[in-house]
Amino acid sequence: RTGWLLRLKSGLRKTGSSISTVFTGTQIDDALYEELETALLLADTGVKATGHLLAELKRRAKERRATDPAAVKALLAEALAELLRPLEKTLVIGAHRPTVIMVAGVNGAGKTTSIGKLTKHLADAGATVLLAAADTFRAAAREQLGVWADRNMVEIVGQEGGDPAAVGFDAVSAGKARGKDVVLVDTAGRLPTQLHLMQELAKIRRVIGKADAGAPHEVLLVLDGNTGQNALAQVRAFDDALQLTGLIVTKLDGTAKGGVLAAIAQERPIPVYFIGVGEKLEDLETFNAREFSQALLD
Ligand code: GDP
């Protein structure tokens, strides 16, 4: 259970170390806070969350009479963990049968991989899963999802060239008829700027609700942790179109600038159900604010 934390740490080290070096001096002064501001911005923390963290840090440093930079660093870890804590949430299935989970994201974010990982996670927990390939544009996408389905030994529905909303509808109906615990609906990757495709997503969501009132029960956005400040724009756009219930943030084992989670927590606090920390099926972890903030500042 510690392997992923090491990978997360090595992924965050590049930016994390630049935050840590701010605290290697001996004085707490304006220069320290200025350097910290720069380091946080470089880690994609965003202007608002950076401002919040700095104000919070100065207040705490004064209140607790911090006398050296190491103490300020510990206070930063604390403030960051508090900011991130609202993002901690467990994905619960079982309240509905099937629990319908719709998944969206831009191309290359790691959506297909994350669906494979999520399928394994759910199957390991004893749930029966039906996969819906509502990405009807790319034959390759369906094939790729099929590979994950085979690996996880779960059924998959959806044919190439069909209407994605119809695939979603059929999948939910099939999930009900077959008594599945979960129906996972994959959708084609798209950019928030492709308005007609964003509207299509909203339509898939609506039509799924016609197959089963109350569905989808979860609407997840898969977000590449390396997207930088654009990540926040993506979260806003997909949330506006789909009313997201959760995020999966991928590739945090790479060169991620983990501060983006602080920016999300500050401006659009949507729960992070999982983080992706590698390319393998088991490289999916639940998000823990304290562990994450410590990994970032290590
Ligand atoms: P999609 O276009 O959103 O479906 O993206 P894919 O699932 O095809 O993933 C794109 C690339 O990112 C692939 O090479 C994946 O192996 C890789 N990938 C996905 N998630 C992770 C992750 O958490 N860590 C790493 N290192 N790579 C990932």
PDB file of C-alpha atoms in Angstrom, residues 22-23 27-38 40 47 49-69 71-80:
ATOM      1  CA  VAL A  22      11.544  27.691   0.040  1.00  0.00           C
ATOM      2  CA  PHE A  23      11.816  26.472   3.622  1.00  0.00           C
ATOM      3  CA  GLN A  27      14.431  33.276   8.400  1.00  0.00           C
ATOM      4  CA  ILE A  28      10.720  33.817   8.142  1.00  0.00           C
ATOM      5  CA  ASP A  29      10.453  37.007   6.110  1.00  0.00           C
ATOM      6  CA  ASP A  30       8.703  38.571   3.128  1.00  0.00           C
ATOM      7  CA  ALA A  31      11.201  36.932   0.774  1.00  0.00           C
ATOM      8  CA  LEU A  32      10.133  33.516   2.014  1.00  0.00           C
ATOM      9  CA  TYR A  33       6.475  34.223   1.362  1.00  0.00           C
ATOM     10  CA  GLU A  34       7.260  35.674  -2.063  1.00  0.00           C
ATOM     11  CA  GLU A  35       9.263  32.614  -3.032  1.00  0.00           C
ATOM     12  CA  LEU A  36       6.508  30.410  -1.753  1.00  0.00           C
ATOM     13  CA  GLU A  37       3.940  32.290  -3.812  1.00  0.00           C
ATOM     14  CA  THR A  38       6.003  31.710  -6.957  1.00  0.00           C
ATOM     15  CA  LEU A  40       2.822  27.463  -5.527  1.00  0.00           C
ATOM     16  CA  VAL A  47      -4.067  32.542  -8.097  1.00  0.00           C
ATOM     17  CA  ALA A  49      -5.858  28.998  -3.919  1.00  0.00           C
ATOM     18  CA  THR A  50      -2.335  30.430  -3.679  1.00  0.00           C
ATOM     19  CA  GLY A  51      -3.720  33.629  -2.163  1.00  0.00           C
ATOM     20  CA  HIS A  52      -5.847  31.638   0.242  1.00  0.00           C
ATOM     21  CA  LEU A  53      -2.954  29.422   1.332  1.00  0.00           C
ATOM     22  CA  LEU A  54      -0.575  32.355   1.850  1.00  0.00           C
ATOM     23  CA  ALA A  55      -3.072  34.333   3.925  1.00  0.00           C
ATOM     24  CA  GLU A  56      -3.911  31.249   5.957  1.00  0.00           C
ATOM     25  CA  LEU A  57      -0.242  30.462   6.444  1.00  0.00           C
ATOM     26  CA  LYS A  58       0.672  33.961   7.640  1.00  0.00           C
ATOM     27  CA  ARG A  59      -2.243  33.937  10.055  1.00  0.00           C
ATOM     28  CA  ARG A  60      -1.262  30.553  11.474  1.00  0.00           C
ATOM     29  CA  ALA A  61       2.435  31.384  11.663  1.00  0.00           C
ATOM     30  CA  LYS A  62       1.591  34.429  13.759  1.00  0.00           C
ATOM     31  CA  GLU A  63      -0.976  32.682  15.922  1.00  0.00           C
ATOM     32  CA  ARG A  64       1.300  29.714  16.638  1.00  0.00           C
ATOM     33  CA  ARG A  65       4.373  31.929  16.936  1.00  0.00           C
ATOM     34  CA  ALA A  66       6.333  29.963  14.357  1.00  0.00           C
ATOM     35  CA  THR A  67      10.005  30.806  14.714  1.00  0.00           C
ATOM     36  CA  ASP A  68      11.665  28.954  11.849  1.00  0.00           C
ATOM     37  CA  PRO A  69      10.827  28.052   8.229  1.00  0.00           C
ATOM     38  CA  ALA A  71       7.553  25.221  11.356  1.00  0.00           C
ATOM     39  CA  VAL A  72       5.973  27.297   8.584  1.00  0.00           C
ATOM     40  CA  LYS A  73       6.324  24.348   6.232  1.00  0.00           C
ATOM     41  CA  ALA A  74       4.463  22.126   8.670  1.00  0.00           C
ATOM     42  CA  LEU A  75       1.730  24.750   8.878  1.00  0.00           C
ATOM     43  CA  LEU A  76       1.524  24.818   5.081  1.00  0.00           C
ATOM     44  CA  ALA A  77       1.072  21.027   4.992  1.00  0.00           C
ATOM     45  CA  GLU A  78      -1.739  21.463   7.506  1.00  0.00           C
ATOM     46  CA  ALA A  79      -3.450  24.299   5.604  1.00  0.00           C
ATOM     47  CA  LEU A  80      -3.133  22.453   2.299  1.00  0.00           C
TER      48      LEU A  80
END
